[in-house]
Coordinates of C-alpha atoms and ligand atoms in Angstrom, one line a residue:
X545 CA -12.5 -19.3 27.6
X546 CA -11.0 -21.0 24.5
X547 CA -7.5 -22.4 24.3
X548 CA -4.8 -19.7 24.5
X549 CA -2.1 -19.0 21.9
X550 CA 1.4 -17.6 22.1
X551 CA 0.6 -15.0 19.5
X552 CA -2.7 -13.6 18.3
X553 CA -2.9 -11.3 15.2
X554 CA -6.0 -9.2 14.7
X555 CA -6.5 -8.7 10.9
X556 CA -5.7 -10.9 7.9
X557 CA -4.9 -8.0 5.6
X558 CA -1.5 -7.8 4.0
X559 CA 0.2 -6.4 7.1
X560 CA -1.3 -9.0 9.4
X561 CA -0.5 -12.0 7.2
X562 CA 3.1 -10.8 6.3
X563 CA 3.6 -10.4 10.1
X564 CA 2.3 -13.9 10.7
X565 CA 4.5 -15.3 8.0
X566 CA 7.7 -13.7 9.4
X567 CA 6.8 -14.7 13.0
X568 CA 6.5 -18.3 12.0
X569 CA 9.7 -18.2 9.9
X570 CA 11.6 -16.7 12.9
X571 CA 10.0 -19.0 15.4
X572 CA 9.0 -22.4 13.9
X573 CA 6.4 -24.1 16.0
X574 CA 5.0 -20.9 17.4
X575 CA 1.4 -21.3 18.4
X576 CA -0.1 -18.5 16.4
X577 CA -3.7 -17.5 15.6
X578 CA -4.9 -14.9 13.1
X579 CA -8.5 -13.7 13.5
X580 CA -10.3 -11.9 10.7
X581 CA -13.9 -10.7 10.6
X582 CA -14.2 -11.0 6.8
X583 CA -14.5 -14.3 4.8
X584 CA -10.9 -14.6 3.5
X585 CA -7.4 -13.1 3.3
X586 CA -6.9 -9.5 2.3
X587 CA -10.5 -8.7 1.7
X588 CA -10.3 -5.3 3.5
X589 CA -8.3 -2.4 2.1
X590 CA -5.7 -4.7 0.6
X591 CA -8.3 -5.9 -2.0
X592 CA -9.2 -2.3 -2.7
X593 CA -5.7 -1.2 -3.5
X594 CA -4.2 -0.2 -6.8
X595 CA -1.3 -2.4 -5.7
X596 CA 1.3 -0.3 -7.3
X597 CA 4.8 -0.1 -5.9
X598 CA 7.6 2.4 -6.0
X599 CA 10.9 3.3 -4.3
X600 CA 10.6 7.0 -5.2
X601 CA 10.1 8.5 -1.8
X602 CA 11.8 11.5 -0.2
X603 CA 12.2 9.7 3.1
X604 CA 15.1 7.2 3.3
X605 CA 13.0 5.1 5.7
X606 CA 10.2 4.8 3.2
X607 CA 12.7 4.0 0.5
X608 CA 14.3 1.3 2.5
X609 CA 11.0 -0.3 3.5
X610 CA 9.9 -0.3 -0.1
X611 CA 13.1 -1.3 -1.8
X612 CA 13.5 -4.3 0.6
X613 CA 9.9 -5.4 0.0
X614 CA 10.2 -5.0 -3.7
X615 CA 13.3 -7.2 -3.6
X616 CA 11.3 -9.9 -1.8
X617 CA 8.4 -9.6 -4.2
X618 CA 10.6 -9.9 -7.3
X619 CA 12.3 -12.9 -5.8
X620 CA 8.9 -14.4 -4.9
X621 CA 7.4 -13.8 -8.3
X622 CA 10.0 -16.1 -9.9
X623 CA 8.7 -19.2 -8.2
X624 CA 5.2 -18.1 -7.0
X625 CA 3.8 -15.6 -9.6
X626 CA 2.2 -12.6 -7.9
X627 CA 1.6 -10.7 -11.2
X628 CA 4.5 -8.4 -10.6
X629 CA 5.2 -6.1 -13.6
X630 CA 8.0 -3.5 -13.4
X631 CA 6.2 -1.0 -15.6
X632 CA 7.6 2.1 -13.9
X633 CA 6.0 5.2 -12.4
X634 CA 5.7 8.2 -14.7
X635 CA 5.1 11.6 -13.0
X636 CA 4.0 14.2 -15.6
X637 CA 5.1 17.5 -14.0
X638 CA 4.8 21.2 -14.6
X639 CA 7.8 23.5 -14.3
X640 CA 6.6 24.6 -10.8
X641 CA 6.4 21.0 -9.6
X642 CA 9.9 20.2 -11.0
X643 CA 11.2 23.3 -9.2
X644 CA 9.5 22.2 -5.9
X645 CA 10.8 18.6 -6.2
X646 CA 14.4 19.5 -7.3
X647 CA 16.0 18.9 -3.9
X648 CA 14.0 15.8 -3.3
X649 CA 15.1 14.4 -6.7
X650 CA 18.7 15.3 -6.1
X651 CA 18.5 13.4 -2.8
X652 CA 17.0 10.4 -4.4
X653 CA 19.6 10.4 -7.2
X654 CA 22.4 10.6 -4.6
X655 CA 20.8 7.7 -2.7
X656 CA 20.9 5.5 -5.8
X657 CA 17.2 5.6 -6.6
X658 CA 16.9 4.7 -10.3
X659 CA 14.9 7.2 -12.4
X660 CA 15.1 9.2 -15.7
X661 CA 14.0 12.7 -16.5
X662 CA 12.1 12.8 -19.8
X663 CA 12.1 16.0 -21.8
X664 CA 8.9 17.1 -23.7
X665 CA 10.2 15.7 -27.0
X666 CA 10.8 12.3 -25.3
X667 CA 7.2 12.4 -23.9
X668 CA 5.6 13.2 -27.2
X669 CA 7.7 10.7 -29.1
X670 CA 6.7 7.9 -26.7
X671 CA 3.1 9.1 -26.0
X672 CA 1.4 10.5 -29.1
X673 CA -1.9 10.5 -27.2
X674 CA -0.5 13.0 -24.6
X675 CA -1.3 16.8 -24.8
X676 CA 1.8 18.6 -23.4
X677 CA 0.0 21.8 -22.4
X678 CA 1.8 23.0 -19.2
X679 CA 3.9 19.9 -18.8
X680 CA 7.6 20.6 -18.5
X681 CA 9.1 17.2 -17.9
X682 CA 8.4 13.6 -17.0
X683 CA 10.0 11.6 -14.2
X684 CA 10.2 7.9 -14.9
X685 CA 10.8 5.8 -11.8
X686 CA 12.4 2.5 -12.8
X687 CA 12.2 0.3 -9.7
X688 CA 8.4 0.7 -9.6
X689 CA 5.4 -1.2 -10.9
X690 CA 2.3 -3.1 -10.1
X691 CA 1.4 -6.5 -8.7
X692 CA -1.7 -8.6 -7.8
X693 CA -2.5 -8.1 -4.2
X694 CA -4.8 -11.1 -4.0
X695 CA -2.0 -13.4 -5.1
X696 CA 0.5 -11.9 -2.7
X697 CA -1.9 -12.1 0.2
X698 CA -2.8 -15.7 -0.7
X699 CA 1.0 -16.6 -0.7
X700 CA 1.4 -15.3 2.9
X701 CA -1.9 -17.0 4.0
X702 CA -0.9 -20.4 2.5
X703 CA 2.6 -20.3 4.0
X704 CA 1.2 -19.4 7.4
X705 CA -1.1 -22.4 7.3
X706 CA 1.7 -24.6 5.9
X707 CA 3.9 -23.6 8.9
X708 CA 1.2 -24.6 11.4
X709 CA -0.4 -21.2 12.0
X710 CA -4.2 -21.0 12.6
X711 CA -6.5 -18.6 10.8
X712 CA -10.1 -18.0 11.7
X713 CA -12.3 -16.0 9.3
X714 CA -15.7 -14.6 10.1
X715 CA -14.4 -13.7 13.6
X716 CA -14.7 -10.1 14.7
X717 CA -12.7 -8.9 17.7
X718 CA -15.4 -7.2 19.8
X719 CA -13.2 -6.4 22.8
X720 CA -9.9 -7.1 24.6
X721 CA -9.0 -8.7 28.0
X722 CA -6.6 -6.7 30.2
X723 CA -4.5 -8.2 33.0
X724 CA -4.1 -6.7 36.5
X725 CA -1.4 -4.3 35.1
X726 CA -3.7 -3.2 32.3
X727 CA -1.8 -5.1 29.6
X728 CA -3.8 -6.6 26.8
X729 CA -3.8 -10.4 27.4
X730 CA -6.4 -11.7 25.0
X731 CA -9.3 -11.0 22.7
X732 CA -13.1 -11.3 22.9
X733 CA -15.1 -12.7 20.0
X734 CA -18.6 -12.1 21.3
X735 CA -18.9 -14.5 24.2
X736 CA -15.7 -16.3 23.4
X737 CA -12.5 -15.2 25.1
X738 CA -9.1 -16.2 23.8
X739 CA -5.9 -15.5 25.7
X740 CA -2.7 -14.6 24.0
X741 CA 0.9 -14.3 25.4
X742 CA 1.2 -11.5 22.8
X743 CA -1.4 -9.7 20.8
X744 CA -0.6 -7.9 17.5
X745 CA -3.2 -5.5 16.0
X746 CA -3.0 -5.1 12.3
X747 CA -6.6 -4.0 11.6
X748 CA -5.8 -1.4 8.9
X749 CA -8.1 1.6 8.9
X750 CA -10.2 -0.1 11.6
X751 CA -7.2 -0.1 14.1
X752 CA -8.5 3.1 15.7
X753 CA -12.1 1.8 16.4
X754 CA -10.7 -1.6 17.3
X755 CA -8.4 -0.2 20.0
X756 CA -11.1 2.2 21.1
X757 CA -13.0 -0.9 22.3
X758 CA -10.5 -1.0 25.2
X759 CA -10.1 2.8 25.6
X760 CA -6.8 3.1 23.6
X761 CA -5.9 5.6 20.9
X762 CA -3.6 5.5 17.9
X763 CA -2.4 8.5 15.9
X764 CA -3.9 7.4 12.6
X765 CA -6.8 8.8 10.4
X766 CA -8.9 6.7 8.0
X767 CA -9.6 8.5 4.8
X768 CA -11.8 7.2 2.0
X769 CA -10.1 6.6 -1.4
X770 CA -11.9 5.6 -4.7
X771 CA -10.9 3.8 -7.9
X772 CA -12.7 3.6 -11.3
X773 CA -12.2 1.0 -13.9
X774 CA -12.4 1.8 -17.6
X775 CA -12.2 -1.0 -20.3
X776 CA -9.4 -0.7 -22.8
X777 CA -9.9 -3.8 -24.9
X778 CA -9.9 -2.0 -28.3
X779 CA -9.5 1.4 -30.0
X780 CA -7.3 4.3 -28.9
X781 CA -7.4 3.3 -25.2
X782 CA -6.0 -0.2 -26.0
X783 CA -3.2 1.6 -27.9
X784 CA -2.5 3.9 -25.0
X785 CA -2.5 0.9 -22.6
X786 CA 0.0 -1.0 -24.8
X787 CA 2.4 1.9 -25.1
X788 CA 5.8 0.6 -26.1
X789 CA 9.2 2.1 -25.1
X790 CA 8.8 2.5 -21.3
X791 CA 9.3 -1.0 -20.1
X792 CA 9.7 -4.7 -21.1
X793 CA 5.9 -5.2 -20.8
X794 CA 5.0 -2.7 -23.4
X795 CA 2.6 -1.1 -21.0
X796 CA 2.0 2.5 -20.1
X797 CA 3.7 3.1 -16.8
X798 CA 1.6 3.9 -13.7
X799 CA 1.1 7.6 -14.7
X800 CA 0.5 10.5 -12.3
X801 CA -0.8 13.8 -13.6
X802 CA 0.1 17.3 -12.2
X803 CA -3.2 17.5 -10.2
X804 CA -2.6 14.1 -8.6
X805 CA -5.0 11.9 -10.6
X806 CA -3.4 8.7 -11.8
X807 CA -3.8 6.0 -14.4
X808 CA -3.0 2.4 -13.4
X809 CA -2.8 -0.1 -16.2
X810 CA -4.7 -3.3 -15.5
X811 CA -5.9 -6.3 -17.5
X812 CA -7.4 -4.8 -20.7
X813 CA -8.4 -1.8 -18.7
X814 CA -7.3 1.3 -16.8
X815 CA -7.9 2.0 -13.2
X816 CA -8.2 5.7 -12.5
X817 CA -7.8 7.2 -9.1
X818 CA -7.1 10.4 -7.2
X819 CA -6.1 10.7 -3.5
X820 CA -8.3 13.7 -2.9
X821 CA -6.6 15.9 -0.3
X822 CA -10.0 17.6 0.5
X823 CA -11.6 14.2 1.4
X824 CA -12.9 14.5 5.0
X825 CA -11.3 12.0 7.4
X826 CA -13.5 9.2 8.8
X827 CA -14.7 5.7 8.1
X828 CA -17.6 5.2 5.7
X829 CA -19.2 1.7 6.2
X830 CA -19.3 0.3 3.6
X831 CA -17.3 2.9 1.5
X832 CA -19.0 3.8 -1.8
X833 CA -17.4 5.1 -4.9
X834 CA -19.2 8.2 -6.2
X835 CA -19.9 8.8 -9.8
X836 CA -19.9 12.5 -9.1
X837 CA -16.3 12.3 -7.8
X838 CA -15.2 10.6 -11.0
X839 CA -17.0 13.2 -13.2
X840 CA -15.9 16.3 -11.3
X841 CA -12.5 15.5 -9.8
X842 CA -10.9 12.7 -11.9
X843 CA -12.3 12.9 -15.5
X844 CA -11.4 16.6 -16.1
X845 CA -7.8 16.0 -15.1
X846 CA -7.4 12.9 -17.2
X847 CA -9.2 14.2 -20.3
X848 CA -7.1 17.4 -20.2
X849 CA -3.9 15.5 -20.9
X850 CA -5.3 12.4 -22.5
X851 CA -8.3 13.4 -24.7
X852 CA -8.8 9.7 -25.7
X853 CA -10.7 9.3 -22.4
X854 CA -13.3 11.9 -23.6
X855 CA -16.0 9.4 -24.5
X856 CA -15.2 6.8 -21.9
X857 CA -17.0 5.9 -18.7
X858 CA -16.1 3.6 -15.9
X859 CA -17.8 0.2 -15.9
X860 CA -17.2 -0.4 -12.3
X861 CA -15.8 1.4 -9.3
X862 CA -14.9 0.7 -5.6
X863 CA -13.7 2.5 -2.5
X864 CA -11.6 1.7 0.5
X865 CA -9.7 3.7 3.1
X866 CA -6.1 4.8 3.6
X867 CA -4.9 4.3 7.2
X868 CA -3.0 7.6 7.3
X869 CA -0.3 8.5 9.8
X870 CA -0.3 12.3 9.3
X871 CA 3.1 13.2 10.9
X872 CA 5.2 11.4 8.3
X873 CA 3.0 9.2 6.0
X874 CA 5.0 6.2 7.1
X875 CA 3.8 3.0 8.9
X876 CA 4.6 2.4 12.5
X877 CA 5.1 -0.7 14.7
X878 CA 4.6 0.3 18.3
X879 CA 3.8 -1.5 21.6
X880 CA 0.7 -0.3 23.3
X881 CA -0.7 -1.6 26.6
X882 CA 1.3 -4.8 26.1
X883 CA 0.0 -5.4 22.5
X884 CA 1.9 -4.5 19.3
X885 CA 0.2 -2.3 16.8
X886 CA 1.2 -2.3 13.1
X887 CA -0.6 0.6 11.4
X888 CA -0.4 3.9 9.6
X889 CA 0.4 2.4 6.2
X890 CA -0.7 5.7 4.6
X891 CA -1.7 4.4 1.2
X892 CA 1.5 2.4 0.6
X893 CA 1.0 -0.7 2.8
X894 CA 1.1 -3.3 0.0
X895 CA 4.5 -2.1 -1.3
X896 CA 6.0 -2.1 2.2
X897 CA 4.2 -5.1 3.8
X898 CA 7.0 -7.6 3.7
X899 CA 9.4 -5.1 5.4
X900 CA 6.7 -4.2 8.0
X901 CA 6.0 -7.9 8.6
X902 CA 9.7 -8.5 9.3
X903 CA 9.8 -5.5 11.7
X904 CA 6.7 -6.7 13.6
X905 CA 8.2 -10.2 13.9
X906 CA 11.5 -8.8 15.2
X907 CA 9.8 -6.4 17.7
X908 CA 7.6 -9.3 18.9
X909 CA 10.7 -11.4 19.5
X910 CA 12.6 -8.6 21.2
X911 CA 15.2 -8.0 18.5
X912 CA 16.7 -4.5 18.2
X913 CA 17.8 -4.9 14.6
X914 CA 16.3 -6.9 11.7
X915 CA 17.7 -7.7 8.3
X916 CA 15.2 -6.7 5.6
X917 CA 14.9 -8.6 2.3
X918 CA 17.5 -6.5 0.6
X919 CA 20.1 -7.6 3.1
X920 CA 20.3 -4.2 4.8
X921 CA 19.7 -3.9 8.6
X922 CA 16.9 -1.8 10.1
X923 CA 16.7 -0.5 13.6
X924 CA 13.3 -1.8 14.8
X925 CA 12.6 1.0 17.4
X926 CA 13.1 3.6 14.6
X927 CA 9.7 2.6 13.2
X928 CA 8.1 2.8 16.6
X929 CA 6.4 6.0 17.9
X930 CA 8.5 6.6 21.0
X931 CA 12.0 6.5 19.4
X932 CA 10.8 7.3 15.9
X933 CA 13.4 8.2 13.4
X934 CA 11.3 9.0 10.3
X935 CA 11.3 12.3 8.4
X936 CA 8.0 13.5 6.9
X937 CA 7.4 12.1 3.4
X938 CA 7.3 14.8 0.7
X939 CA 6.6 12.6 -2.3
X940 CA 3.0 11.5 -1.4
X941 CA 0.5 10.4 -4.1
Ligands
FAD910 C1 -8.1 3.0 -3.2 C2 -6.8 2.5 -2.6 C3 -5.7 2.5 -3.4 C4 -4.5 2.0 -2.8 N1 -3.4 1.9 -3.6 C5 -2.2 1.4 -3.1 C6 -1.1 1.2 -3.9 O1 -1.1 1.4 -5.1 N2 0.0 0.6 -3.3 C7 0.1 0.3 -2.0 O2 1.1 -0.2 -1.5 N3 -1.0 0.5 -1.2 C8 -2.1 1.1 -1.7 N4 -3.2 1.3 -0.9 C9 -3.1 1.1 0.6 C10 -3.1 -0.4 0.9 O3 -4.3 -0.9 0.4 C11 -3.0 -0.5 2.4 O4 -1.9 0.2 2.9 C12 -2.9 -1.9 2.9 O5 -3.9 -2.8 2.3 C13 -3.0 -2.0 4.4 O6 -3.0 -3.3 4.8 P1 -3.6 -3.7 6.2 O7 -3.3 -5.1 6.4 O8 -3.0 -2.7 7.2 O9 -5.1 -3.4 6.1 P2 -6.4 -4.2 5.6 O10 -6.1 -4.8 4.3 O11 -7.6 -3.3 5.6 O12 -6.5 -5.4 6.6 C14 -7.0 -5.2 7.9 C15 -7.9 -6.3 8.2 O13 -8.3 -6.3 9.6 C16 -9.7 -6.7 9.7 N5 -10.3 -6.2 10.9 C17 -10.5 -4.9 11.2 N6 -11.0 -4.8 12.4 C18 -11.2 -6.1 12.9 C19 -11.7 -6.7 14.1 N7 -12.2 -5.9 15.0 N8 -11.7 -8.0 14.2 C20 -11.2 -8.8 13.2 N9 -10.7 -8.3 12.0 C21 -10.7 -7.0 11.9 C22 -10.3 -6.2 8.4 O14 -11.5 -6.9 8.0 C23 -9.2 -6.3 7.4 O15 -9.3 -7.5 6.6 C24 -4.4 1.7 -1.4 C25 -5.6 1.8 -0.6 C26 -6.8 2.2 -1.2 C27 -8.0 2.2 -0.4

């Protein structure tokens, strides 16, 4: 039996580390331990992420979580650069999609979400490489962009250490201790047992299998997601990447095509992805990107609207998993057998991590209401599962 801690967090991904950071900010001197099976911070799905952020959600809860976290990231970027670029999100939509989203867009506009509708002539004027085909309009989300997830995760990790938190890498939780009432009271790392007054589980898409070690279930589904990188150092692709007129960075916005494939600008390259709705749920270990998926499911969508990709091929690719929460595609923070579970980030955990971290810290401390980084209050139990107050998200990518 090793020395016990007041709080133990399982998982040093963006949700675990943001939670650790806010716990230590709320309770200076808290004896906190983060355990992570990989070699460093954010090496699970956080590192696999496209790390794009947006506040264009149909659900007011998702909007609040994102808007507050974006406010924090923008503030942070001024004194601790995290590669934040507000390049916007550009949905290229057919008439049928615009009709389907009309009410959602009206709701967002009423709620003050900043976006513009671009007519075909605006699109062709700004994007000469684009073939309009069946496109009817573009939707340009303005409080949206990209950041560097490694730098953001490193910030939280360094602050946790500076505030006296402990982090152990290469440590896999292989089981849990339960007290006489069945409450989780510690973790097992092989033969080593560590007790914790409180245990927080932020194991991303491994939350299900991790809790199954002690016979518990969570309503999340892991689903494989893949990204493909295409160099754009020169020629037509570099021109497309450096498209002026959309943002102050003279970069193409994060662009989503009618079929769901997307282009994410990166350093002298594009990252192409598609959250395939037909992807079977389940964990693939380790997850592999499939060339065939690029050729059959992504490339045709991209080349149809941007023929400049015709002759291009990915130079590298990777895969990870979304930790989906199917009822509403929104994260949850819920007590389970005495532990606190933060999961269900549903493909948007980086952009909401700071808010989820504040909610975890508040729930751990027993607060009913927490102030998020935009100054607005959030009712903590509303993100739980028992008293959940979250409508289904209709604007999923
Ligand atoms: C291809 C792809 C694209 C994405 N794009 C975006 C995007 O554009 N914007 C966005 O906001 N989000 C995006 N996401 C989602 C985002 O990556 C996740 O929501 C976020 O990283 C979740 O953070 P997490 O801390 O919950 O999980 P993770 O980062 O996976 O962290 C969980 C950690 O727990 C550790 N762990 C698991 N089990 C154990 C155990 N038993 N013992 C010890 N440690 C354990 C893991 O090793 C891991 O490091 C994307 C995801 C993928 C896969």
